[in-house]
PDB file of C-alpha atoms in Angstrom:
ATOM      1  CA  UNK A   1     -13.463  16.518   2.059  1.00  0.00           C
ATOM      2  CA  UNK A   2     -11.487  14.664   4.717  1.00  0.00           C
ATOM      3  CA  UNK A   3     -13.737  11.653   4.253  1.00  0.00           C
ATOM      4  CA  UNK A   4     -13.146  11.867   0.494  1.00  0.00           C
ATOM      5  CA  UNK A   5      -9.376  12.043   1.065  1.00  0.00           C
ATOM      6  CA  UNK A   6      -9.421   9.121   3.499  1.00  0.00           C
ATOM      7  CA  UNK A   7     -11.438   6.831   1.229  1.00  0.00           C
ATOM      8  CA  UNK A   8      -9.609   7.775  -1.974  1.00  0.00           C
ATOM      9  CA  UNK A   9      -6.189   7.339  -0.374  1.00  0.00           C
ATOM     10  CA  UNK A  10      -7.179   3.972   1.039  1.00  0.00           C
ATOM     11  CA  UNK A  11      -8.519   2.614  -2.229  1.00  0.00           C
ATOM     12  CA  UNK A  12      -5.724   3.897  -4.460  1.00  0.00           C
ATOM     13  CA  UNK A  13      -2.689   3.506  -2.208  1.00  0.00           C
ATOM     14  CA  UNK A  14      -3.215   1.864   1.179  1.00  0.00           C
ATOM     15  CA  UNK A  15      -5.155  -1.217   0.034  1.00  0.00           C
ATOM     16  CA  UNK A  16      -2.723  -1.929  -2.855  1.00  0.00           C
ATOM     17  CA  UNK A  17       0.185  -1.433  -0.436  1.00  0.00           C
ATOM     18  CA  UNK A  18      -1.405  -3.950   1.931  1.00  0.00           C
ATOM     19  CA  UNK A  19      -1.489  -6.452  -0.946  1.00  0.00           C
ATOM     20  CA  UNK A  20       2.165  -5.773  -1.792  1.00  0.00           C
ATOM     21  CA  UNK A  21       3.160  -6.224   1.856  1.00  0.00           C
ATOM     22  CA  UNK A  22       1.275  -9.511   2.119  1.00  0.00           C
ATOM     23  CA  UNK A  23       2.895 -10.759  -1.097  1.00  0.00           C
ATOM     24  CA  UNK A  24       6.340  -9.628   0.076  1.00  0.00           C
ATOM     25  CA  UNK A  25       6.000 -11.745   3.217  1.00  0.00           C
ATOM     26  CA  UNK A  26       4.684 -14.700   1.224  1.00  0.00           C
ATOM     27  CA  UNK A  27       7.585 -14.461  -1.213  1.00  0.00           C
ATOM     28  CA  UNK A  28      10.213 -14.260   1.519  1.00  0.00           C
ATOM     29  CA  UNK A  29       8.724 -17.176   3.429  1.00  0.00           C
ATOM     30  CA  UNK A  30       8.672 -19.252   0.239  1.00  0.00           C
ATOM     31  CA  UNK A  31      12.182 -18.259  -0.936  1.00  0.00           C
ATOM     32  CA  UNK A  32      11.153 -16.026  -3.843  1.00  0.00           C
ATOM     33  CA  UNK A  33      13.755 -13.522  -2.748  1.00  0.00           C
ATOM     34  CA  UNK A  34      14.032 -11.267  -5.802  1.00  0.00           C
ATOM     35  CA  UNK A  35      10.255 -10.901  -5.842  1.00  0.00           C
ATOM     36  CA  UNK A  36      10.304 -10.167  -2.111  1.00  0.00           C
ATOM     37  CA  UNK A  37      12.365  -7.032  -2.691  1.00  0.00           C
ATOM     38  CA  UNK A  38      10.118  -5.859  -5.543  1.00  0.00           C
ATOM     39  CA  UNK A  39       6.940  -6.323  -3.514  1.00  0.00           C
ATOM     40  CA  UNK A  40       8.545  -4.700  -0.452  1.00  0.00           C
ATOM     41  CA  UNK A  41       9.590  -1.698  -2.551  1.00  0.00           C
ATOM     42  CA  UNK A  42       6.077  -1.337  -3.923  1.00  0.00           C
ATOM     43  CA  UNK A  43       4.494  -1.550  -0.465  1.00  0.00           C
ATOM     44  CA  UNK A  44       6.803   1.038   1.120  1.00  0.00           C
ATOM     45  CA  UNK A  45       6.422   3.406  -1.835  1.00  0.00           C
ATOM     46  CA  UNK A  46       2.630   3.321  -1.668  1.00  0.00           C
ATOM     47  CA  UNK A  47       2.450   3.714   2.126  1.00  0.00           C
ATOM     48  CA  UNK A  48       4.714   6.772   2.030  1.00  0.00           C
ATOM     49  CA  UNK A  49       2.793   8.325  -0.854  1.00  0.00           C
ATOM     50  CA  UNK A  50      -0.480   7.663   0.988  1.00  0.00           C
ATOM     51  CA  UNK A  51       0.815   9.462   4.071  1.00  0.00           C
ATOM     52  CA  UNK A  52       1.937  12.417   1.986  1.00  0.00           C
ATOM     53  CA  UNK A  53      -1.116  12.952  -0.211  1.00  0.00           C
ATOM     54  CA  UNK A  54      -3.671  12.489   2.574  1.00  0.00           C
ATOM     55  CA  UNK A  55      -1.821  15.291   4.369  1.00  0.00           C
ATOM     56  CA  UNK A  56      -2.024  17.486   1.259  1.00  0.00           C
ATOM     57  CA  UNK A  57       1.586  16.963   0.162  1.00  0.00           C
ATOM     58  CA  UNK A  58       1.738  16.111  -3.575  1.00  0.00           C
ATOM     59  CA  UNK A  59       3.589  12.921  -4.477  1.00  0.00           C
ATOM     60  CA  UNK A  60       4.557  14.146  -7.934  1.00  0.00           C
ATOM     61  CA  UNK A  61       8.047  13.357  -9.173  1.00  0.00           C
ATOM     62  CA  UNK A  62       8.803  10.649  -6.621  1.00  0.00           C
ATOM     63  CA  UNK A  63       8.407   7.668  -8.974  1.00  0.00           C
ATOM     64  CA  UNK A  64      10.109   4.638  -7.326  1.00  0.00           C
ATOM     65  CA  UNK A  65      12.696   6.713  -5.448  1.00  0.00           C
ATOM     66  CA  UNK A  66      12.239   5.650  -1.821  1.00  0.00           C
ATOM     67  CA  UNK A  67      15.055   7.869  -0.561  1.00  0.00           C
ATOM     68  CA  UNK A  68      13.487  10.989  -2.087  1.00  0.00           C
ATOM     69  CA  UNK A  69      10.069   9.980  -0.769  1.00  0.00           C
ATOM     70  CA  UNK A  70      11.529   9.471   2.699  1.00  0.00           C
ATOM     71  CA  UNK A  71      13.150  12.921   2.640  1.00  0.00           C
ATOM     72  CA  UNK A  72       9.801  14.495   1.778  1.00  0.00           C
ATOM     73  CA  UNK A  73       8.134  12.287   4.368  1.00  0.00           C
ATOM     74  CA  UNK A  74      10.591  13.319   7.098  1.00  0.00           C
ATOM     75  CA  UNK A  75      10.213  16.981   6.178  1.00  0.00           C
ATOM     76  CA  UNK A  76       6.454  16.805   6.730  1.00  0.00           C
ATOM     77  CA  UNK A  77       6.164  14.328   9.618  1.00  0.00           C
ATOM     78  CA  UNK A  78       9.134  15.433  11.720  1.00  0.00           C
ATOM     79  CA  UNK A  79       9.558  13.464  14.939  1.00  0.00           C
ATOM     80  CA  UNK A  80       6.889  10.941  13.920  1.00  0.00           C
ATOM     81  CA  UNK A  81       9.115   9.690  11.082  1.00  0.00           C
ATOM     82  CA  UNK A  82      10.453   6.165  11.798  1.00  0.00           C
ATOM     83  CA  UNK A  83      14.243   6.531  11.758  1.00  0.00           C
ATOM     84  CA  UNK A  84      15.427   3.281  13.338  1.00  0.00           C
ATOM     85  CA  UNK A  85      14.454  -0.294  14.136  1.00  0.00           C
ATOM     86  CA  UNK A  86      14.325  -2.268  17.365  1.00  0.00           C
ATOM     87  CA  UNK A  87      15.299  -5.900  17.621  1.00  0.00           C
ATOM     88  CA  UNK A  88      12.286  -7.962  18.705  1.00  0.00           C
ATOM     89  CA  UNK A  89      13.024  -9.206  22.253  1.00  0.00           C
ATOM     90  CA  UNK A  90      12.638 -12.889  21.388  1.00  0.00           C
ATOM     91  CA  UNK A  91      14.618 -12.731  18.140  1.00  0.00           C
ATOM     92  CA  UNK A  92      18.079 -14.304  18.275  1.00  0.00           C
ATOM     93  CA  UNK A  93      20.937 -11.814  18.144  1.00  0.00           C
ATOM     94  CA  UNK A  94      22.507 -13.520  15.133  1.00  0.00           C
ATOM     95  CA  UNK A  95      19.351 -12.863  13.109  1.00  0.00           C
ATOM     96  CA  UNK A  96      19.501  -9.094  13.626  1.00  0.00           C
ATOM     97  CA  UNK A  97      21.604  -6.689  11.539  1.00  0.00           C
ATOM     98  CA  UNK A  98      21.187  -3.126  12.911  1.00  0.00           C
ATOM     99  CA  UNK A  99      20.342  -0.481  10.291  1.00  0.00           C
ATOM    100  CA  UNK A 100      18.932   3.014  10.126  1.00  0.00           C
ATOM    101  CA  UNK A 101      15.731   3.483   8.177  1.00  0.00           C
ATOM    102  CA  UNK A 102      17.667   5.352   5.475  1.00  0.00           C
ATOM    103  CA  UNK A 103      20.069   2.445   4.923  1.00  0.00           C
ATOM    104  CA  UNK A 104      17.267  -0.099   4.869  1.00  0.00           C
ATOM    105  CA  UNK A 105      15.338   1.976   2.327  1.00  0.00           C
ATOM    106  CA  UNK A 106      18.422   2.269   0.128  1.00  0.00           C
ATOM    107  CA  UNK A 107      18.753  -1.513   0.147  1.00  0.00           C
ATOM    108  CA  UNK A 108      15.089  -2.057  -0.722  1.00  0.00           C
ATOM    109  CA  UNK A 109      15.227   0.700  -3.336  1.00  0.00           C
ATOM    110  CA  UNK A 110      18.290  -0.833  -4.979  1.00  0.00           C
ATOM    111  CA  UNK A 111      17.197  -4.470  -4.882  1.00  0.00           C
ATOM    112  CA  UNK A 112      13.541  -3.720  -5.512  1.00  0.00           C
ATOM    113  CA  UNK A 113      14.242  -1.400  -8.448  1.00  0.00           C
ATOM    114  CA  UNK A 114      11.873  -2.010 -11.410  1.00  0.00           C
ATOM    115  CA  UNK A 115      14.799  -3.570 -13.289  1.00  0.00           C
ATOM    116  CA  UNK A 116      14.710  -6.394 -10.733  1.00  0.00           C
ATOM    117  CA  UNK A 117      11.657  -7.688 -12.573  1.00  0.00           C
ATOM    118  CA  UNK A 118      13.968  -8.594 -15.452  1.00  0.00           C
ATOM    119  CA  UNK A 119      16.712  -9.977 -13.163  1.00  0.00           C
ATOM    120  CA  UNK A 120      19.029  -7.094 -14.029  1.00  0.00           C
ATOM    121  CA  UNK A 121      19.626  -6.391 -10.329  1.00  0.00           C
ATOM    122  CA  UNK A 122      21.742  -8.456  -7.933  1.00  0.00           C
ATOM    123  CA  UNK A 123      20.283  -9.140  -4.528  1.00  0.00           C
ATOM    124  CA  UNK A 124      21.431 -10.377  -1.146  1.00  0.00           C
ATOM    125  CA  UNK A 125      19.184 -11.244   1.747  1.00  0.00           C
ATOM    126  CA  UNK A 126      19.791 -10.718   5.424  1.00  0.00           C
ATOM    127  CA  UNK A 127      17.904 -12.409   8.260  1.00  0.00           C
ATOM    128  CA  UNK A 128      16.552  -9.103   9.556  1.00  0.00           C
ATOM    129  CA  UNK A 129      15.064  -7.895   6.232  1.00  0.00           C
ATOM    130  CA  UNK A 130      11.611  -9.251   6.946  1.00  0.00           C
ATOM    131  CA  UNK A 131      11.466  -8.038  10.549  1.00  0.00           C
ATOM    132  CA  UNK A 132      12.537  -4.533   9.531  1.00  0.00           C
ATOM    133  CA  UNK A 133       9.934  -4.489   6.763  1.00  0.00           C
ATOM    134  CA  UNK A 134       7.265  -5.437   9.320  1.00  0.00           C
ATOM    135  CA  UNK A 135       8.247  -2.577  11.643  1.00  0.00           C
ATOM    136  CA  UNK A 136       8.461  -0.032   8.840  1.00  0.00           C
ATOM    137  CA  UNK A 137       5.099  -0.999   7.365  1.00  0.00           C
ATOM    138  CA  UNK A 138       3.439  -0.779  10.772  1.00  0.00           C
ATOM    139  CA  UNK A 139       4.872   2.713  11.304  1.00  0.00           C
ATOM    140  CA  UNK A 140       4.131   4.065   7.825  1.00  0.00           C
ATOM    141  CA  UNK A 141       0.604   2.657   7.733  1.00  0.00           C
ATOM    142  CA  UNK A 142      -0.239   4.515  10.945  1.00  0.00           C
ATOM    143  CA  UNK A 143       0.452   7.795   9.154  1.00  0.00           C
ATOM    144  CA  UNK A 144      -1.895   7.301   6.213  1.00  0.00           C
ATOM    145  CA  UNK A 145      -4.434   9.634   7.839  1.00  0.00           C
ATOM    146  CA  UNK A 146      -4.459  13.407   8.268  1.00  0.00           C
ATOM    147  CA  UNK A 147      -2.179  14.376  11.139  1.00  0.00           C
ATOM    148  CA  UNK A 148      -4.321  17.440  11.925  1.00  0.00           C
ATOM    149  CA  UNK A 149      -7.603  15.543  11.756  1.00  0.00           C
ATOM    150  CA  UNK A 150      -9.711  15.220  14.885  1.00  0.00           C
ATOM    151  CA  UNK A 151     -10.951  11.788  15.899  1.00  0.00           C
ATOM    152  CA  UNK A 152     -14.723  11.679  16.068  1.00  0.00           C
ATOM    153  CA  UNK A 153     -15.112  14.725  13.817  1.00  0.00           C
ATOM    154  CA  UNK A 154     -12.929  14.109  10.768  1.00  0.00           C
ATOM    155  CA  UNK A 155     -12.583  10.393  11.379  1.00  0.00           C
ATOM    156  CA  UNK A 156     -15.135   8.005  12.840  1.00  0.00           C
ATOM    157  CA  UNK A 157     -13.876   5.284  15.159  1.00  0.00           C
ATOM    158  CA  UNK A 158     -15.397   2.068  16.550  1.00  0.00           C
ATOM    159  CA  UNK A 159     -16.605   1.903  20.115  1.00  0.00           C
ATOM    160  CA  UNK A 160     -13.315   0.324  21.230  1.00  0.00           C
ATOM    161  CA  UNK A 161     -11.505   3.564  20.287  1.00  0.00           C
ATOM    162  CA  UNK A 162     -13.919   6.110  21.792  1.00  0.00           C
ATOM    163  CA  UNK A 163     -11.246   7.188  24.279  1.00  0.00           C
ATOM    164  CA  UNK A 164      -9.450   8.919  21.381  1.00  0.00           C
ATOM    165  CA  UNK A 165     -12.406  11.124  20.395  1.00  0.00           C
ATOM    166  CA  UNK A 166     -11.577  14.824  20.366  1.00  0.00           C
ATOM    167  CA  UNK A 167      -7.821  14.322  19.970  1.00  0.00           C
ATOM    168  CA  UNK A 168      -5.696  15.010  16.908  1.00  0.00           C
ATOM    169  CA  UNK A 169      -4.033  12.111  15.178  1.00  0.00           C
ATOM    170  CA  UNK A 170      -0.487  13.423  15.539  1.00  0.00           C
ATOM    171  CA  UNK A 171      -1.034  13.580  19.312  1.00  0.00           C
ATOM    172  CA  UNK A 172      -2.468  10.061  19.431  1.00  0.00           C
ATOM    173  CA  UNK A 173       0.357   8.588  17.352  1.00  0.00           C
ATOM    174  CA  UNK A 174       2.949  10.091  19.679  1.00  0.00           C
ATOM    175  CA  UNK A 175       1.291   8.813  22.839  1.00  0.00           C
ATOM    176  CA  UNK A 176      -0.038   5.434  21.683  1.00  0.00           C
ATOM    177  CA  UNK A 177       2.666   3.676  19.630  1.00  0.00           C
ATOM    178  CA  UNK A 178       0.505   0.613  18.929  1.00  0.00           C
ATOM    179  CA  UNK A 179      -2.532   2.567  17.710  1.00  0.00           C
ATOM    180  CA  UNK A 180      -3.315   1.718  14.071  1.00  0.00           C
ATOM    181  CA  UNK A 181      -5.959   4.135  12.675  1.00  0.00           C
ATOM    182  CA  UNK A 182      -6.644   2.084   9.547  1.00  0.00           C
ATOM    183  CA  UNK A 183      -7.318  -1.043  11.547  1.00  0.00           C
ATOM    184  CA  UNK A 184      -6.341  -4.517  10.457  1.00  0.00           C
ATOM    185  CA  UNK A 185      -4.957  -5.313   7.041  1.00  0.00           C
ATOM    186  CA  UNK A 186      -7.558  -7.014   4.873  1.00  0.00           C
ATOM    187  CA  UNK A 187      -5.935 -10.099   3.391  1.00  0.00           C
ATOM    188  CA  UNK A 188      -7.154 -13.212   1.573  1.00  0.00           C
ATOM    189  CA  UNK A 189      -8.453 -15.899   3.865  1.00  0.00           C
ATOM    190  CA  UNK A 190      -8.854 -19.631   3.479  1.00  0.00           C
ATOM    191  CA  UNK A 191      -6.672 -22.740   3.298  1.00  0.00           C
ATOM    192  CA  UNK A 192      -3.129 -22.292   1.993  1.00  0.00           C
ATOM    193  CA  UNK A 193      -3.018 -25.689   0.278  1.00  0.00           C
ATOM    194  CA  UNK A 194      -5.792 -25.254  -2.287  1.00  0.00           C
ATOM    195  CA  UNK A 195      -3.396 -26.122  -5.133  1.00  0.00           C
ATOM    196  CA  UNK A 196      -1.638 -28.835  -3.146  1.00  0.00           C
ATOM    197  CA  UNK A 197       0.620 -29.393  -0.183  1.00  0.00           C
ATOM    198  CA  UNK A 198       3.812 -28.191  -1.857  1.00  0.00           C
ATOM    199  CA  UNK A 199       4.765 -24.779  -3.256  1.00  0.00           C
ATOM    200  CA  UNK A 200       5.431 -26.158  -6.739  1.00  0.00           C
ATOM    201  CA  UNK A 201       1.842 -27.423  -6.956  1.00  0.00           C
ATOM    202  CA  UNK A 202       0.760 -23.858  -7.695  1.00  0.00           C
ATOM    203  CA  UNK A 203       2.454 -24.155 -11.100  1.00  0.00           C
ATOM    204  CA  UNK A 204       0.866 -27.446 -12.085  1.00  0.00           C
ATOM    205  CA  UNK A 205      -2.619 -27.419 -10.525  1.00  0.00           C
ATOM    206  CA  UNK A 206      -5.288 -27.062 -13.278  1.00  0.00           C
ATOM    207  CA  UNK A 207      -2.482 -26.369 -15.781  1.00  0.00           C
ATOM    208  CA  UNK A 208      -3.498 -28.157 -18.982  1.00  0.00           C
ATOM    209  CA  UNK A 209      -0.359 -26.992 -20.781  1.00  0.00           C
ATOM    210  CA  UNK A 210       2.151 -28.089 -18.117  1.00  0.00           C
ATOM    211  CA  UNK A 211       0.604 -31.165 -16.573  1.00  0.00           C
ATOM    212  CA  UNK A 212       2.534 -33.621 -14.418  1.00  0.00           C
ATOM    213  CA  UNK A 213      -0.342 -36.067 -14.134  1.00  0.00           C
ATOM    214  CA  UNK A 214      -4.093 -36.293 -14.515  1.00  0.00           C
ATOM    215  CA  UNK A 215      -4.390 -35.537 -10.821  1.00  0.00           C
ATOM    216  CA  UNK A 216      -3.335 -31.920 -11.489  1.00  0.00           C
ATOM    217  CA  UNK A 217      -6.248 -31.249 -13.827  1.00  0.00           C
ATOM    218  CA  UNK A 218      -8.831 -33.685 -12.462  1.00  0.00           C
ATOM    219  CA  UNK A 219      -8.955 -32.133  -9.011  1.00  0.00           C
ATOM    220  CA  UNK A 220     -11.852 -29.793  -8.264  1.00  0.00           C
ATOM    221  CA  UNK A 221     -10.950 -26.176  -8.976  1.00  0.00           C
ATOM    222  CA  UNK A 222     -11.968 -23.380  -6.576  1.00  0.00           C
ATOM    223  CA  UNK A 223     -13.981 -20.350  -7.666  1.00  0.00           C
ATOM    224  CA  UNK A 224     -10.788 -18.270  -7.844  1.00  0.00           C
ATOM    225  CA  UNK A 225      -9.667 -20.459 -10.764  1.00  0.00           C
ATOM    226  CA  UNK A 226     -12.912 -21.435 -12.446  1.00  0.00           C
ATOM    227  CA  UNK A 227     -16.057 -19.470 -11.662  1.00  0.00           C
ATOM    228  CA  UNK A 228     -19.356 -19.365 -13.522  1.00  0.00           C
ATOM    229  CA  UNK A 229     -19.572 -15.675 -12.564  1.00  0.00           C
ATOM    230  CA  UNK A 230     -16.567 -13.749 -13.931  1.00  0.00           C
ATOM    231  CA  UNK A 231     -14.795 -11.490 -11.451  1.00  0.00           C
ATOM    232  CA  UNK A 232     -14.009  -7.886 -12.359  1.00  0.00           C
ATOM    233  CA  UNK A 233     -13.379  -4.521 -10.751  1.00  0.00           C
ATOM    234  CA  UNK A 234     -13.523  -0.991 -12.117  1.00  0.00           C
ATOM    235  CA  UNK A 235     -10.605   1.330 -11.449  1.00  0.00           C
ATOM    236  CA  UNK A 236     -11.078   4.127  -8.926  1.00  0.00           C
ATOM    237  CA  UNK A 237     -10.274   6.746 -11.569  1.00  0.00           C
ATOM    238  CA  UNK A 238     -13.017   5.359 -13.811  1.00  0.00           C
ATOM    239  CA  UNK A 239     -15.556   5.382 -10.978  1.00  0.00           C
ATOM    240  CA  UNK A 240     -14.603   8.933 -10.008  1.00  0.00           C
ATOM    241  CA  UNK A 241     -14.924  10.065 -13.624  1.00  0.00           C
ATOM    242  CA  UNK A 242     -18.373   8.474 -13.901  1.00  0.00           C
ATOM    243  CA  UNK A 243     -19.483  10.170 -10.682  1.00  0.00           C
ATOM    244  CA  UNK A 244     -18.541  13.481 -12.244  1.00  0.00           C
ATOM    245  CA  UNK A 245     -20.556  12.644 -15.345  1.00  0.00           C
ATOM    246  CA  UNK A 246     -23.601  11.675 -13.301  1.00  0.00           C
ATOM    247  CA  UNK A 247     -23.303  14.244 -10.507  1.00  0.00           C
ATOM    248  CA  UNK A 248     -26.313  16.423  -9.781  1.00  0.00           C
ATOM    249  CA  UNK A 249     -25.823  20.141  -9.240  1.00  0.00           C
ATOM    250  CA  UNK A 250     -26.487  19.685  -5.524  1.00  0.00           C
ATOM    251  CA  UNK A 251     -23.579  17.290  -5.061  1.00  0.00           C
ATOM    252  CA  UNK A 252     -21.179  18.813  -7.575  1.00  0.00           C
ATOM    253  CA  UNK A 253     -19.362  21.363  -5.325  1.00  0.00           C
ATOM    254  CA  UNK A 254     -18.083  18.738  -2.860  1.00  0.00           C
ATOM    255  CA  UNK A 255     -17.229  16.322  -5.631  1.00  0.00           C
ATOM    256  CA  UNK A 256     -15.397  18.992  -7.605  1.00  0.00           C
ATOM    257  CA  UNK A 257     -13.261  19.936  -4.612  1.00  0.00           C
ATOM    258  CA  UNK A 258     -12.368  16.286  -4.170  1.00  0.00           C
ATOM    259  CA  UNK A 259     -11.449  15.803  -7.814  1.00  0.00           C
ATOM    260  CA  UNK A 260      -9.287  18.943  -7.781  1.00  0.00           C
ATOM    261  CA  UNK A 261      -7.445  17.609  -4.739  1.00  0.00           C
ATOM    262  CA  UNK A 262      -7.090  14.224  -6.437  1.00  0.00           C
ATOM    263  CA  UNK A 263      -5.488  15.468  -9.668  1.00  0.00           C
ATOM    264  CA  UNK A 264      -3.261  17.889  -7.749  1.00  0.00           C
ATOM    265  CA  UNK A 265      -1.799  15.263  -5.408  1.00  0.00           C
ATOM    266  CA  UNK A 266      -1.781  11.942  -7.277  1.00  0.00           C
ATOM    267  CA  UNK A 267       0.441  11.033 -10.191  1.00  0.00           C
ATOM    268  CA  UNK A 268      -1.783  10.639 -13.271  1.00  0.00           C
ATOM    269  CA  UNK A 269      -0.885  10.159 -16.891  1.00  0.00           C
ATOM    270  CA  UNK A 270      -1.416  13.206 -19.096  1.00  0.00           C
ATOM    271  CA  UNK A 271      -4.484  11.795 -20.849  1.00  0.00           C
ATOM    272  CA  UNK A 272      -6.298  10.946 -17.604  1.00  0.00           C
ATOM    273  CA  UNK A 273      -5.469  14.298 -16.023  1.00  0.00           C
ATOM    274  CA  UNK A 274      -6.650  16.154 -19.126  1.00  0.00           C
ATOM    275  CA  UNK A 275      -9.947  14.249 -19.080  1.00  0.00           C
ATOM    276  CA  UNK A 276     -10.590  15.226 -15.455  1.00  0.00           C
ATOM    277  CA  UNK A 277      -9.630  18.838 -16.132  1.00  0.00           C
ATOM    278  CA  UNK A 278     -12.093  18.919 -19.012  1.00  0.00           C
ATOM    279  CA  UNK A 279     -14.870  17.621 -16.759  1.00  0.00           C
ATOM    280  CA  UNK A 280     -13.988  20.252 -14.160  1.00  0.00           C
ATOM    281  CA  UNK A 281     -14.210  22.966 -16.811  1.00  0.00           C
ATOM    282  CA  UNK A 282     -17.600  21.679 -17.967  1.00  0.00           C
ATOM    283  CA  UNK A 283     -18.868  21.662 -14.401  1.00  0.00           C
ATOM    284  CA  UNK A 284     -17.646  25.213 -13.885  1.00  0.00           C
ATOM    285  CA  UNK A 285     -19.589  26.336 -16.978  1.00  0.00           C
ATOM    286  CA  UNK A 286     -22.774  24.679 -15.709  1.00  0.00           C
ATOM    287  CA  UNK A 287     -22.529  26.533 -12.411  1.00  0.00           C
TER     288      UNK A 287
END
């Protein structure tokens, strides 16, 4: 079950949060400030929900409310909860604006509110926004595993982390502040200038409707733009539902426990939840 929780939480919350965090940094670096706050809000929300659900705390009713999520987070993680930020030693003093975690979350929650997508929200940037986001993400991502899990039993580690075997995660996180259980963030790799050397080239490259010159559409397009093999990915809920449909009686008990945990802790729309509950009922009848 712990393996099921770890994998499901990673695929549905941690990996998408990693993408949001990467995009938030990209947007800030390239002066897309309103989008920075939206992506930052999405990343923080998903990391906190991941930490809660993997520790068997339902994330129902939290929506996009970062302050409410943080209260629930603090209630369950206690002294491990990140409550403040530290100025990086080499960062100039004038680029640092001290804040508590609560105040920073309120800013991100306000300026990254869903209405910001329609430019209904005012925003103001501060030099320290990005550095505080980095620290908060690092801290929250560390807690997307079960605090009571035992390394080596509930969670396999690479050879470089064998010294942690036999210890609980909450103990490790307290004593090793740089330890990151989930490992490195998986991000896109490759050259940053595929579309061109300037940011605005991303709008015009291979754009037959908005073309500046023939050069924009004559250049060779990468596989991410034009591929002979279409790219696609099934949702995790769809794959889980299919596994229930195809499950043999021998594997059903473990799978059923996992699905029950999933629908009890993740926010699902009524139709999806009802479909899973129906499959659970059918499985119960078969047994």
